[in-house]
Coordinates of C-alpha atoms and ligand atoms in Angstrom, one line a residue:
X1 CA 0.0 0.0 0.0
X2 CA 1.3 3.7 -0.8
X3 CA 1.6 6.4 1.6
X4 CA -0.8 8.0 0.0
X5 CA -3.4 5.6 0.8
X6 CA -2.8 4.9 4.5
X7 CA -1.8 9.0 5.1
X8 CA -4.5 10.5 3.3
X9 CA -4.2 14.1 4.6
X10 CA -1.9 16.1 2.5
X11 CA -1.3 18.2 5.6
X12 CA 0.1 15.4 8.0
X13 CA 2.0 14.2 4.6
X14 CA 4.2 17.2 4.9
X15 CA 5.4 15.9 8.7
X16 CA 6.8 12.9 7.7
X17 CA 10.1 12.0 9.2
X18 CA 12.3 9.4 10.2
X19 CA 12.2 7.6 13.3
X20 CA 15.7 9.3 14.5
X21 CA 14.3 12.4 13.7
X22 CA 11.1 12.4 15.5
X23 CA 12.8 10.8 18.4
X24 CA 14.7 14.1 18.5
X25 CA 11.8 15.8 19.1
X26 CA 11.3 13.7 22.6
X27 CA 13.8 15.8 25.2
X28 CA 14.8 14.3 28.5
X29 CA 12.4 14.8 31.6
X30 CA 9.6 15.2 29.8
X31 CA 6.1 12.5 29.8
X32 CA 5.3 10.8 26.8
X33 CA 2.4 8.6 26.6
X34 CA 2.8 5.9 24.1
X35 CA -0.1 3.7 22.4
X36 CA 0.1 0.2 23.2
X37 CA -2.0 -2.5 25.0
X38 CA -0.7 -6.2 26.1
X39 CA 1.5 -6.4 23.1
X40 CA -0.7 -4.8 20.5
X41 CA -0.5 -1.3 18.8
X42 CA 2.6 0.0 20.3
X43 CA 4.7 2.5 18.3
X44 CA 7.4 0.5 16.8
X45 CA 10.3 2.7 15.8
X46 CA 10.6 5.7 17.4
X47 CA 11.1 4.4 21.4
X48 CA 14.0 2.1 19.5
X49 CA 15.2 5.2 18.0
X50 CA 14.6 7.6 21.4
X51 CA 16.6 4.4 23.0
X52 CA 19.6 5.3 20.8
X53 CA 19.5 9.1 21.7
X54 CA 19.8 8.2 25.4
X55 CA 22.6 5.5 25.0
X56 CA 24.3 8.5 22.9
X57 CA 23.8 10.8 25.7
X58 CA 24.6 9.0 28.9
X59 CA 28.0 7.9 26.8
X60 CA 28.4 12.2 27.1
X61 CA 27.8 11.2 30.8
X62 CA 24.3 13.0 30.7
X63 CA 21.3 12.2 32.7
X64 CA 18.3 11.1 29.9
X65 CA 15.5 9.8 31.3
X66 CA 11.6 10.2 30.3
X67 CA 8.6 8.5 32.0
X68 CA 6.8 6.5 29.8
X69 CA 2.6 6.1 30.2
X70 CA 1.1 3.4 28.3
X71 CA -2.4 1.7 28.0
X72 CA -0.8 -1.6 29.2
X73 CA 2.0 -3.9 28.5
X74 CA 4.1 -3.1 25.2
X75 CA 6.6 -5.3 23.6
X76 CA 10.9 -5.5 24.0
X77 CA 11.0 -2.7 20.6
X78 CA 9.8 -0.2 23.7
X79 CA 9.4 -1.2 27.3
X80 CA 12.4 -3.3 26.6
X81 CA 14.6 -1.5 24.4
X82 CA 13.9 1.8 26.4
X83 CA 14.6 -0.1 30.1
X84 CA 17.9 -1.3 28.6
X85 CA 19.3 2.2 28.2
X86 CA 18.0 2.8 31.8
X87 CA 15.8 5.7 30.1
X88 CA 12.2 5.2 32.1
X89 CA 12.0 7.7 34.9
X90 CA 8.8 6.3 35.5
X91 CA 6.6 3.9 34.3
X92 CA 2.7 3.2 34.4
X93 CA 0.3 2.2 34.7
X94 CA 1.0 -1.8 33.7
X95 CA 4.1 -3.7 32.3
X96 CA 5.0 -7.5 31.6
X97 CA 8.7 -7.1 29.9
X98 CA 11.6 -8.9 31.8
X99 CA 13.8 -6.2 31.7
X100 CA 11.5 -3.8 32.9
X101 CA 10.6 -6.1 35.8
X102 CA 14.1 -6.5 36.6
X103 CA 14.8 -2.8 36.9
X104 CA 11.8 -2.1 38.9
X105 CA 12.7 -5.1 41.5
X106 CA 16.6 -3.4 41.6
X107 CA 15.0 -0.1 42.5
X108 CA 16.0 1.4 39.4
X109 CA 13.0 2.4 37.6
X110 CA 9.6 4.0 39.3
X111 CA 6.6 2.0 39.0
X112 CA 3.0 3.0 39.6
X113 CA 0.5 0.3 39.4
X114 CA -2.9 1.6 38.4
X115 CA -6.3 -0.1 37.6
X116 CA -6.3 0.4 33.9
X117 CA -9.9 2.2 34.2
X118 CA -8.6 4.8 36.5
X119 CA -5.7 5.8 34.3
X120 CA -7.4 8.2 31.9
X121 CA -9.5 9.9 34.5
X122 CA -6.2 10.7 36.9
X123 CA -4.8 12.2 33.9
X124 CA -7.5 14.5 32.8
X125 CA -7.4 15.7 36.7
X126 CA -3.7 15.7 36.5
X127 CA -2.6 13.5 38.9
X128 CA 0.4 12.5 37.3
X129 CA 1.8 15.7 36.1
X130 CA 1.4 17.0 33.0
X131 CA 1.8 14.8 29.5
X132 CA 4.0 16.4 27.2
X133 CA 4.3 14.3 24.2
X134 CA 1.8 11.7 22.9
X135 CA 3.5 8.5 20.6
X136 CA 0.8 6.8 18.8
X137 CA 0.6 3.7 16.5
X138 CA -2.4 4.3 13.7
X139 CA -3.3 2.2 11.0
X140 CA -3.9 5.4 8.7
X141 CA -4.9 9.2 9.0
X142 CA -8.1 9.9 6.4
X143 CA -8.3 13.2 4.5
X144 CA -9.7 15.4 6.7
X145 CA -6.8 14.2 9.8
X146 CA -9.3 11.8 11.3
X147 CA -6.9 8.9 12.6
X148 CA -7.6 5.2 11.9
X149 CA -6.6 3.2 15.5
X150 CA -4.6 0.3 15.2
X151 CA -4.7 -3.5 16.9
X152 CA -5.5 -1.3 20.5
X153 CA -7.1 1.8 21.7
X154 CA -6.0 1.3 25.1
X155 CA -5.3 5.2 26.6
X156 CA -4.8 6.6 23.2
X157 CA -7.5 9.2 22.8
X158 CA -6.2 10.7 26.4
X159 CA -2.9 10.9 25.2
X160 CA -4.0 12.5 22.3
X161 CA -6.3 15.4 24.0
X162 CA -4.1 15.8 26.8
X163 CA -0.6 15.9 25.2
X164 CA 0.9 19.1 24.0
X165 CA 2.7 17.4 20.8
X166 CA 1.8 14.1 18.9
X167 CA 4.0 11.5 17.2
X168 CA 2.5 9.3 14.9
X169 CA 3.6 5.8 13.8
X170 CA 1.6 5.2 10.2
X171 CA 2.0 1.4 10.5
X172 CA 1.3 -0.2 6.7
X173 CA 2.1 -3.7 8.3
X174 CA -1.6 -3.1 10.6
X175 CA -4.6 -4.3 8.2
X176 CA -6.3 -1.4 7.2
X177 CA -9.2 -3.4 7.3
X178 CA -9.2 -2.6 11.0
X179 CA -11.0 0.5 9.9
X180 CA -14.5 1.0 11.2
X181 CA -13.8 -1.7 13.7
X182 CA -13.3 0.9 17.4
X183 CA -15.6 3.2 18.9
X184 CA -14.0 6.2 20.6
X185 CA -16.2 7.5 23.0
X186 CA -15.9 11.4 23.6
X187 CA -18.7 11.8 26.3
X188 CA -16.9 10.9 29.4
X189 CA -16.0 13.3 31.7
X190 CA -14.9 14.2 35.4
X191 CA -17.2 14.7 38.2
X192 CA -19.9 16.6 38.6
X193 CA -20.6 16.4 35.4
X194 CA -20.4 12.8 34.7
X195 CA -23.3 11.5 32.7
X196 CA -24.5 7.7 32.3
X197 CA -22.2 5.4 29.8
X198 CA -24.9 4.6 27.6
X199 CA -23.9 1.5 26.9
X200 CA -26.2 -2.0 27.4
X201 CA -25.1 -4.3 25.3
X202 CA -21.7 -5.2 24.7
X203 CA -21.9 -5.0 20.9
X204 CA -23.2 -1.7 21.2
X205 CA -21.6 1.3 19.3
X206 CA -22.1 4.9 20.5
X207 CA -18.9 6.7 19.9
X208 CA -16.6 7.7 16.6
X209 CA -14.4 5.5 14.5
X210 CA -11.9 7.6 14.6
X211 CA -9.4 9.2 17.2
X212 CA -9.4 13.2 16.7
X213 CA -6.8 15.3 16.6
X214 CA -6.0 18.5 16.0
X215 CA -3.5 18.3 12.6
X216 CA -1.4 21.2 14.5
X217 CA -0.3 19.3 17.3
X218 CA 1.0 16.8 14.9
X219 CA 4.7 17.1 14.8
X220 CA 6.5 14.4 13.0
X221 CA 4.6 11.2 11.0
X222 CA 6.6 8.3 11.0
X223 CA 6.0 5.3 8.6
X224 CA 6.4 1.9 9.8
X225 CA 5.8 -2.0 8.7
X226 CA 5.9 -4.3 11.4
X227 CA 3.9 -7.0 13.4
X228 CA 2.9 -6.9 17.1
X229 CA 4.2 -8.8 19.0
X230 CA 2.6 -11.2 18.4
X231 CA 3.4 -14.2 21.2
X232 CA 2.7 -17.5 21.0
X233 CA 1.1 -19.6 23.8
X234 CA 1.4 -23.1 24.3
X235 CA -1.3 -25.9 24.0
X236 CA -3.4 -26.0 26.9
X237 CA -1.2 -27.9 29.3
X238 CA -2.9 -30.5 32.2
X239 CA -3.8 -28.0 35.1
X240 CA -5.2 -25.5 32.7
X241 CA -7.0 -28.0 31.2
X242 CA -8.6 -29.2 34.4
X243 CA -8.9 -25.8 35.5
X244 CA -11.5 -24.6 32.6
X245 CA -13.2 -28.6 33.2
X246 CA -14.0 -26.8 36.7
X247 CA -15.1 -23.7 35.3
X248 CA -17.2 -25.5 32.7
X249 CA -18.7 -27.5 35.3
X250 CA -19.4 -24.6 37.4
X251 CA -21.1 -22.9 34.9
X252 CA -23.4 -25.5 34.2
X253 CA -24.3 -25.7 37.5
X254 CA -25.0 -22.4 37.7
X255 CA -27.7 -22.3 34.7
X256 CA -29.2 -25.1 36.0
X257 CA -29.8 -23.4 38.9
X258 CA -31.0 -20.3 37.0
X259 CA -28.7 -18.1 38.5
X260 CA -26.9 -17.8 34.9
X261 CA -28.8 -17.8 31.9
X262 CA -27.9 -20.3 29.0
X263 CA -25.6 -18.2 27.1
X264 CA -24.4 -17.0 30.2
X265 CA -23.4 -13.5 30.8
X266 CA -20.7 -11.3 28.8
X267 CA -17.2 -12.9 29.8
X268 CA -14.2 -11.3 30.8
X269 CA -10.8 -13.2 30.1
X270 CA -7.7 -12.2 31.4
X271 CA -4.5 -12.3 29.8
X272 CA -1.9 -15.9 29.9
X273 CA -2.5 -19.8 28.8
X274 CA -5.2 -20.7 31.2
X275 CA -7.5 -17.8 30.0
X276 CA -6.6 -19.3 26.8
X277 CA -7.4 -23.3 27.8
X278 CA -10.6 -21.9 29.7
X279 CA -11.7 -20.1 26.1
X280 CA -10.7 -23.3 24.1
X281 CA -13.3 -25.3 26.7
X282 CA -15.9 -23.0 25.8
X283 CA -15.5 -23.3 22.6
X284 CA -15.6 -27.0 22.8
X285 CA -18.6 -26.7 25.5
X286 CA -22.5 -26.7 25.4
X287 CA -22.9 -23.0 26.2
X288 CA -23.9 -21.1 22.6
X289 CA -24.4 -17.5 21.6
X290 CA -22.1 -15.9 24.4
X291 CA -20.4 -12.2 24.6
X292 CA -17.2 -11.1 25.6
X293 CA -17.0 -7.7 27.5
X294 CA -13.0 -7.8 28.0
X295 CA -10.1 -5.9 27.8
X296 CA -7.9 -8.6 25.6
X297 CA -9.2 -10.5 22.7
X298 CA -6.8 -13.6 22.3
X299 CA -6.4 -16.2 20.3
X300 CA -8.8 -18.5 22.0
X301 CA -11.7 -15.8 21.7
X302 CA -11.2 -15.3 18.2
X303 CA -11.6 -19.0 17.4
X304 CA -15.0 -18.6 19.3
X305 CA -16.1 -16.4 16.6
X306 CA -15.5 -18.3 13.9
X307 CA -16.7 -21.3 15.1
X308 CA -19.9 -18.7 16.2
X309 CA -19.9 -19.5 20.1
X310 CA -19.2 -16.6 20.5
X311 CA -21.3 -13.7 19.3
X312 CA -20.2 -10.8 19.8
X313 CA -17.2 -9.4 21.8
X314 CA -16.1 -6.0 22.8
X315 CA -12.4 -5.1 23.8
X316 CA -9.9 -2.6 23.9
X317 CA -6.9 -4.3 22.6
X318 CA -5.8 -7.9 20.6
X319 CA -3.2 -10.4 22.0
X320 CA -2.5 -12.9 19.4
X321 CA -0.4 -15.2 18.0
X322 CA 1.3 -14.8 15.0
X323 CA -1.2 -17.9 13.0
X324 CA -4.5 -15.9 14.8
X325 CA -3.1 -12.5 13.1
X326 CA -3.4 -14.3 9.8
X327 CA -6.8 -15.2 10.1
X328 CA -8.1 -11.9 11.3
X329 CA -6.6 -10.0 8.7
X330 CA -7.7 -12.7 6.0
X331 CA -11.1 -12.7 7.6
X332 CA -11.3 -9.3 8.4
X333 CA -15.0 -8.1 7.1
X334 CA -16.2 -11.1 9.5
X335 CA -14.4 -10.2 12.4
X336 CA -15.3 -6.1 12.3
X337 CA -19.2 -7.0 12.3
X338 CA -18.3 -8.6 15.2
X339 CA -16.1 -6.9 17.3
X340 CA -15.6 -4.0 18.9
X341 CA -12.8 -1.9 20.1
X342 CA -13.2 0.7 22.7
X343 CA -10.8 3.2 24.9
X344 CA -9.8 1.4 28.2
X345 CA -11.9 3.8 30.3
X346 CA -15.1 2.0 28.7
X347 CA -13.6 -1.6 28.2
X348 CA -12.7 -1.8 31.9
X349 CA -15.6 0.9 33.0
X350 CA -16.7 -0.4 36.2
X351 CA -20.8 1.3 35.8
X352 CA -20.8 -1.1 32.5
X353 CA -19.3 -4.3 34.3
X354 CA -21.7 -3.9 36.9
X355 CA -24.7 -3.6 34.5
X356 CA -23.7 -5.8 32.1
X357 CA -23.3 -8.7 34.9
X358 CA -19.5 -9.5 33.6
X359 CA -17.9 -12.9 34.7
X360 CA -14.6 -11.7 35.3
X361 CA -12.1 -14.6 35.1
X362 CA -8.1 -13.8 35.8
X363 CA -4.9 -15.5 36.7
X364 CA -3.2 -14.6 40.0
X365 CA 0.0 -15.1 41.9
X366 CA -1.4 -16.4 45.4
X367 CA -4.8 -17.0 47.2
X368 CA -5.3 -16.9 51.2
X369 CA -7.2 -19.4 52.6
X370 CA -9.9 -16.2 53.3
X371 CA -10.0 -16.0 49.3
X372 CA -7.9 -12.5 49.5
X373 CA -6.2 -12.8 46.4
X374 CA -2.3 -11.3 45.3
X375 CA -2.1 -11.2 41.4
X376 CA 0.7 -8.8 41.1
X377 CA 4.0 -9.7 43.7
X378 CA 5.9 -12.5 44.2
X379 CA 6.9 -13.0 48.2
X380 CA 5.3 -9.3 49.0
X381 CA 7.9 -7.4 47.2
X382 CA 9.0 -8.0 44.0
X383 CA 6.6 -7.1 41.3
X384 CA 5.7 -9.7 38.4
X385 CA 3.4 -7.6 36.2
X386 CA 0.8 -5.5 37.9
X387 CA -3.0 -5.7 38.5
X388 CA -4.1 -4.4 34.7
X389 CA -8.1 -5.0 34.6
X390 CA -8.2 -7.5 36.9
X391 CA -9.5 -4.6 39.9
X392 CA -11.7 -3.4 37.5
X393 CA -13.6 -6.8 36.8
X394 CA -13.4 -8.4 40.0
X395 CA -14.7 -6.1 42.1
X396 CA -17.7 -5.1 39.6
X397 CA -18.3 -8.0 37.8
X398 CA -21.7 -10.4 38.3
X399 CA -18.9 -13.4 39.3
X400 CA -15.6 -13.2 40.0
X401 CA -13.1 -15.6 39.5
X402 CA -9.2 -16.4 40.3
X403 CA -7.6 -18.9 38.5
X404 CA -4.3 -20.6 39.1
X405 CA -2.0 -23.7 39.2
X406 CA -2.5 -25.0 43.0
X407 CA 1.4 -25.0 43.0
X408 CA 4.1 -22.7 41.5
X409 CA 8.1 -23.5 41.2
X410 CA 8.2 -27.2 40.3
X411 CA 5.5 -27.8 43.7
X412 CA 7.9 -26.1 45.9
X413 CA 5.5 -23.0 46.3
X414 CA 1.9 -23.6 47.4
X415 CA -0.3 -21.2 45.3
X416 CA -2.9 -21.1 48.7
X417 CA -1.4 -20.1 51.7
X418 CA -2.4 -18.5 55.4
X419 CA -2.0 -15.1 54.7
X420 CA -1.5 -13.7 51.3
X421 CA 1.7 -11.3 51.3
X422 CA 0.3 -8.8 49.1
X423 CA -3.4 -8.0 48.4
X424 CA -4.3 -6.8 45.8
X425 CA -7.9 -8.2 45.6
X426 CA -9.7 -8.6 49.2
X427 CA -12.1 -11.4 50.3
X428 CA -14.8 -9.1 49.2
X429 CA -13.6 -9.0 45.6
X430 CA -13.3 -13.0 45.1
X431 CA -16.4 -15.3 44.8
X432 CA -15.0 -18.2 43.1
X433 CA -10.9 -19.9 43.1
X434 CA -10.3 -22.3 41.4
X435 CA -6.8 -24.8 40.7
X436 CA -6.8 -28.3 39.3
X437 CA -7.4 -29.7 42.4
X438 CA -11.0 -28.2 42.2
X439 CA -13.0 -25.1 42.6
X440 CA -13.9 -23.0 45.7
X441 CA -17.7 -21.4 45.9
X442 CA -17.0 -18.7 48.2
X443 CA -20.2 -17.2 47.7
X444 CA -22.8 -16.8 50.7
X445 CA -19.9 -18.0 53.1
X446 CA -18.3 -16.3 56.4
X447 CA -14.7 -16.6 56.8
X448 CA -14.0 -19.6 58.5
X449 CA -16.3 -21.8 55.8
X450 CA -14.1 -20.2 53.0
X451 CA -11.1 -21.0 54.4
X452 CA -12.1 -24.9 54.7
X453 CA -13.8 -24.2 51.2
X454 CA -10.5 -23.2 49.8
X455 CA -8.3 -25.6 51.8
X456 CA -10.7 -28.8 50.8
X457 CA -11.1 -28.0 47.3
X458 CA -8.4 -26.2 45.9
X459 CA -4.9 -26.5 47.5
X460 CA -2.6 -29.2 46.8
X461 CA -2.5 -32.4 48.9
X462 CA 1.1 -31.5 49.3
X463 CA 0.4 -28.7 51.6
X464 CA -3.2 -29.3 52.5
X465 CA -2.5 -31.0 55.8
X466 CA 0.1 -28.0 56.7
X467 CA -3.2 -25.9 55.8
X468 CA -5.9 -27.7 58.0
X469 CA -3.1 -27.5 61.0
X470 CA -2.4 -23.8 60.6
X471 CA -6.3 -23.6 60.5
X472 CA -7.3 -25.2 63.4
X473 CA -4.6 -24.0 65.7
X474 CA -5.5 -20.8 64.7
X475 CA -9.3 -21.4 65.2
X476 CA -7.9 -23.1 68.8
X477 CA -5.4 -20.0 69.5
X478 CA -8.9 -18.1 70.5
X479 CA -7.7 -14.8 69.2
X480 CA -10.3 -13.7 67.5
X481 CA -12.7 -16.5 65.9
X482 CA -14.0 -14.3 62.9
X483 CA -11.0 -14.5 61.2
X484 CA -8.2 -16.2 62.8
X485 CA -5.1 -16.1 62.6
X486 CA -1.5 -16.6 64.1
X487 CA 0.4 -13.5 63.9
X488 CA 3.6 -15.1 64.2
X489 CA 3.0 -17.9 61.8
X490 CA 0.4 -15.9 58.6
X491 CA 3.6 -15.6 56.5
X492 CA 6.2 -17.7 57.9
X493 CA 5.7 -20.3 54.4
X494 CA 6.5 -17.3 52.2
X495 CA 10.0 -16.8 54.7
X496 CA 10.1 -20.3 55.0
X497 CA 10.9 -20.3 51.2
X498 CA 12.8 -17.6 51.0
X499 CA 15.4 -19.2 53.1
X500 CA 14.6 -22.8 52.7
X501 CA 13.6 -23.2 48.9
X502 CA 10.4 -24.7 50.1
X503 CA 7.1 -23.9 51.2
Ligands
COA1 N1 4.9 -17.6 44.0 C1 6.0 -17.3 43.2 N2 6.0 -17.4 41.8 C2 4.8 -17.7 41.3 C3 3.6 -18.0 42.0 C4 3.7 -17.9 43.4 N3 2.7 -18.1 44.2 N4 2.6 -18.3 41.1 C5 3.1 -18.2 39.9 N5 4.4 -17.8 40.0 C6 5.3 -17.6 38.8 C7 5.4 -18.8 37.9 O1 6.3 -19.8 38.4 C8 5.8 -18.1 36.6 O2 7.2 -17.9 36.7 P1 8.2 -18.0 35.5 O3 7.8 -16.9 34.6 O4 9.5 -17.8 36.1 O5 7.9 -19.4 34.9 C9 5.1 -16.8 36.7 O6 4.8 -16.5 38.1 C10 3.8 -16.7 35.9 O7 3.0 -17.8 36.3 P2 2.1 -18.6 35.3 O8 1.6 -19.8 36.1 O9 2.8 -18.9 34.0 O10 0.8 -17.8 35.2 P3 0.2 -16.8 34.2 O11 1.0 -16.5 32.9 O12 -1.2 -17.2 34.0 O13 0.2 -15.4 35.0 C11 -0.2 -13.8 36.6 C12 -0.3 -15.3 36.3 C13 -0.9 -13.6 38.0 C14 1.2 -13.3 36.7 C15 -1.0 -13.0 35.5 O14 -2.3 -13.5 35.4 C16 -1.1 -11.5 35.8 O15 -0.1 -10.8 35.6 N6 -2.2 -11.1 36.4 C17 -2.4 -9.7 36.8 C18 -3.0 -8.9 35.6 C19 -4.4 -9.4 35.3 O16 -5.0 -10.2 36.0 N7 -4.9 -9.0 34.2 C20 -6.2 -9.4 33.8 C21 -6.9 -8.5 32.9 S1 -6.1 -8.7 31.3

């Protein structure tokens, strides 16, 4: 395709650049939010290029260092490549890249962990300092500036309004078939003059196709031709596979109880293989005609579509493999009728969840035997990614589930233990946990009947008799009987395997 055809405003024609020379444009200290959304949509060339600059300048032993706001995770061409040089000042609001991880854990990179819902509106009220530069990955610009959003929408129309310049990556290698596919929302604003998301249906459209912005702010188009990233994941592997047979069972339960109806309600998927193995059980399963209100469409969701399990689905961003690309681009008129791709603040919007009746279904790290759930550290301090949309869904969604192996490092760590050592959902977020061993139906129960839920049904049989003692001695200790605990003992296994290599 010519430039002509994906950049068809003659104005923004005039701006473009290369990537080194729009870089140049990004000076140290500054914010820049950048597009990008669990591996889809990010700009491709010019953080590469910026990364260059700031190697250049810290070998003229000068401080270059910018803080980089995304919609979520990106991809090692810019979380990675930008980490490397030691560049991020800051980073937020979600990450998964090694090397990031790595320099957050050493103490050498600032981290802020946000729901992804609450990112836009802290920004319009400024809570993180003013943005300075926007970098945003488009599939095309039409004639009158309008621009075409690529494989995510993630934070992009914030960055957009609220940045003082704009960077554009024109990326031919995005199907331009992805136009007409997103609706941008411009309603939303900050209290008190907030107004209903009119949104009731999660194939509903009520927004623009198009991301607006002014052609003046607009200071350097780049052209680019490259994938996302594109990641593989691997077959569904035992545990995930018992983990969606769970789920599946569970839900059947639950419609023959007629507390679900028999399409069920939208779902929400989080990101990682056992979202995957739960969506390739559903596709195999006896529930027809579902929705998907989510943040990530993966590859499992998109083979729902075709096989038409799944109806309709709204998101803000892809995650696919490199085989699932091929097939939405090849089948791309079928996939726009049924998808839709929305800003984060209404993907992950916490009035729709709760009116839509979401079943919010996500990975995590750890579960207590009180169903507080840690999806984000690894022995309460070093971060792995961060909580993303899982906040968002669990605490406003119709059912909320946490998913995970019931054992972690080769059975050496128990994935349920007395005390969690970081929350970041509490027991009044979490309804349902399930692991291979089984599922936990936390609903309707006071503390001590979820902790012998969880213990009974879900934790290895490894650790379970290390559980029921640290239970009942607990219960015996007398302390307090609503919740009990042993002060001295809630976190000893995390300590225990810090310094023994087992749980
Ligand atoms: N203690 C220590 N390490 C643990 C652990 C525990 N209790 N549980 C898992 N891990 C490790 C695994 O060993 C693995 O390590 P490795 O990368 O060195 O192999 C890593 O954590 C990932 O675990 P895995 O079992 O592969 O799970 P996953 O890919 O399904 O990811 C989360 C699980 C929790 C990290 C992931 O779901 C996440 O980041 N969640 C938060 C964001 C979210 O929920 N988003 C949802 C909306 S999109």
């Amino acid at each position: 395709m010519s430039t002509e055809s994906r950049i068809r405003c003659p104005k923004l024609r005039q701006r473009i650049m290369s990537a080194e020379d729009a870089a140049a444009l990004i000076p140290s200290g500054v914010n820049v939010g950048m597009s990008g959304f669990t591996g889809a949509g990010y700009p491709k060339a010019v953080p590469g290029a910026l990364a260059e600059h700031i190697r250049a300048a810290r070998a003229r032993d000068e401080n270059f260092r910018i803080s980089v706001w995304t919609g979520a995770s990106t991809a090692p061409e810019l979380d990675g490549a930008l980490a490397e040089v030691d560049g991020i000042q800051m980073r937020l609001p979600y990450q998964s890249d090694p090397l990031c991880r790595q320099k957050i854990n050493d103490g050498q990179m600032e981290y802020m962990d946000i729901h992804l819902s609450h990112v836009a509106q802290h920004a319009w009220s400024g809570f993180y300092g003013k943005l300075d530069i926007a970098v945003i990955e488009v599939v095309g610009v039409t004639e009158d500036g309008r621009l075409i959003p690529s494989s995510s929408v993630g934070n992009n129309k914030t960055w957009i309004d609220q940045a003082d310049k704009v960077i554009l990556e024109v990326n031919q290698g995005q199907s331009a078939g992805l136009e007409g596919m997103h609706d941008i929302y411009y309603g939303t604003a900050l209290p008190p003059r907030r107004k209903p998301i009119p949104l009731t249906r999660p194939e509903e459209r009520f927004g623009e196709k198009y991301l607006m912005c002014p052609p003046e702010k607009v200071i350097a188009v780049v052209e680019t031709n490259a994938p996302d990233r594109n990641s593989r994941f691997s077959p569904p592997d035992e545990n995930s596979q018992r983990i969606a047979n769970h789920l599946l069972e569970f839900f059947a339960h639950e419609v023959e109880a007629k507390r679900l109806p028999p399409e069920l309600l939208p779902l929400q998927s989080g990101v990682g293989n056992i979202a995957n193995a739960v969506m390739a059980g559903l596709n195999e399963g006896p529930f027809n005609n579902l929705t998907a209100f989510t943040e990530v469409l993966q590859d499992g969701m998109l083979a729902m579509l075709k096989s038409g399990k799944l109806a309709k689905a709204s998101a803000t961003a892809f995650s696919l493999s490199p085989e699932a690309n091929e097939e939405l681009a090849k089948n791309i008129d079928f996939y726009r009728d049924r998808i839709v791709l929305r800003a984060q603040e209404i993907s992950n919007h916490p009035e729709v969840i709760r009116r839509l009746g979401v079943i919010a279904l996500n990975g995590m790290i750890e579960a207590d035997i009180y169903g507080n759930v840690n999806s984000t550290h690894v022995m309460a301090s070093r971060i792995m990614n961060g909580i993303g949309g899982s906040g968002d869904f669990a605490r406003n969604g119709y059912l909320s589930v946490f998913m995970t192996p019931s054992t972690a490092k080769d059975g050496s760590i128990s994935t349920i233990v007395p005390m969690v050592s970081h929350v970041d959902h509490t027991e009044h977020d979490v309804q349902i946990v399930v692991t291979e061993q089984g599922l936990a139906d936390l609903r309707g129960l006071p503390p001590r009947q979820r902790a012998l839920n969880i213990i009974e049904n879900c934790a290895h049989p490894d650790f379970r008799p290390q559980l029921r003692d640290y239970f009942e001695r607990a219960c015996n200790s007398k302390r307090g009987m609503h919740t009990p605990h042993l002060l001295d003992e809630a976190l000893s296994w995390h300590h225990r395997y810090e310094t023994c290599g087992h749980m």
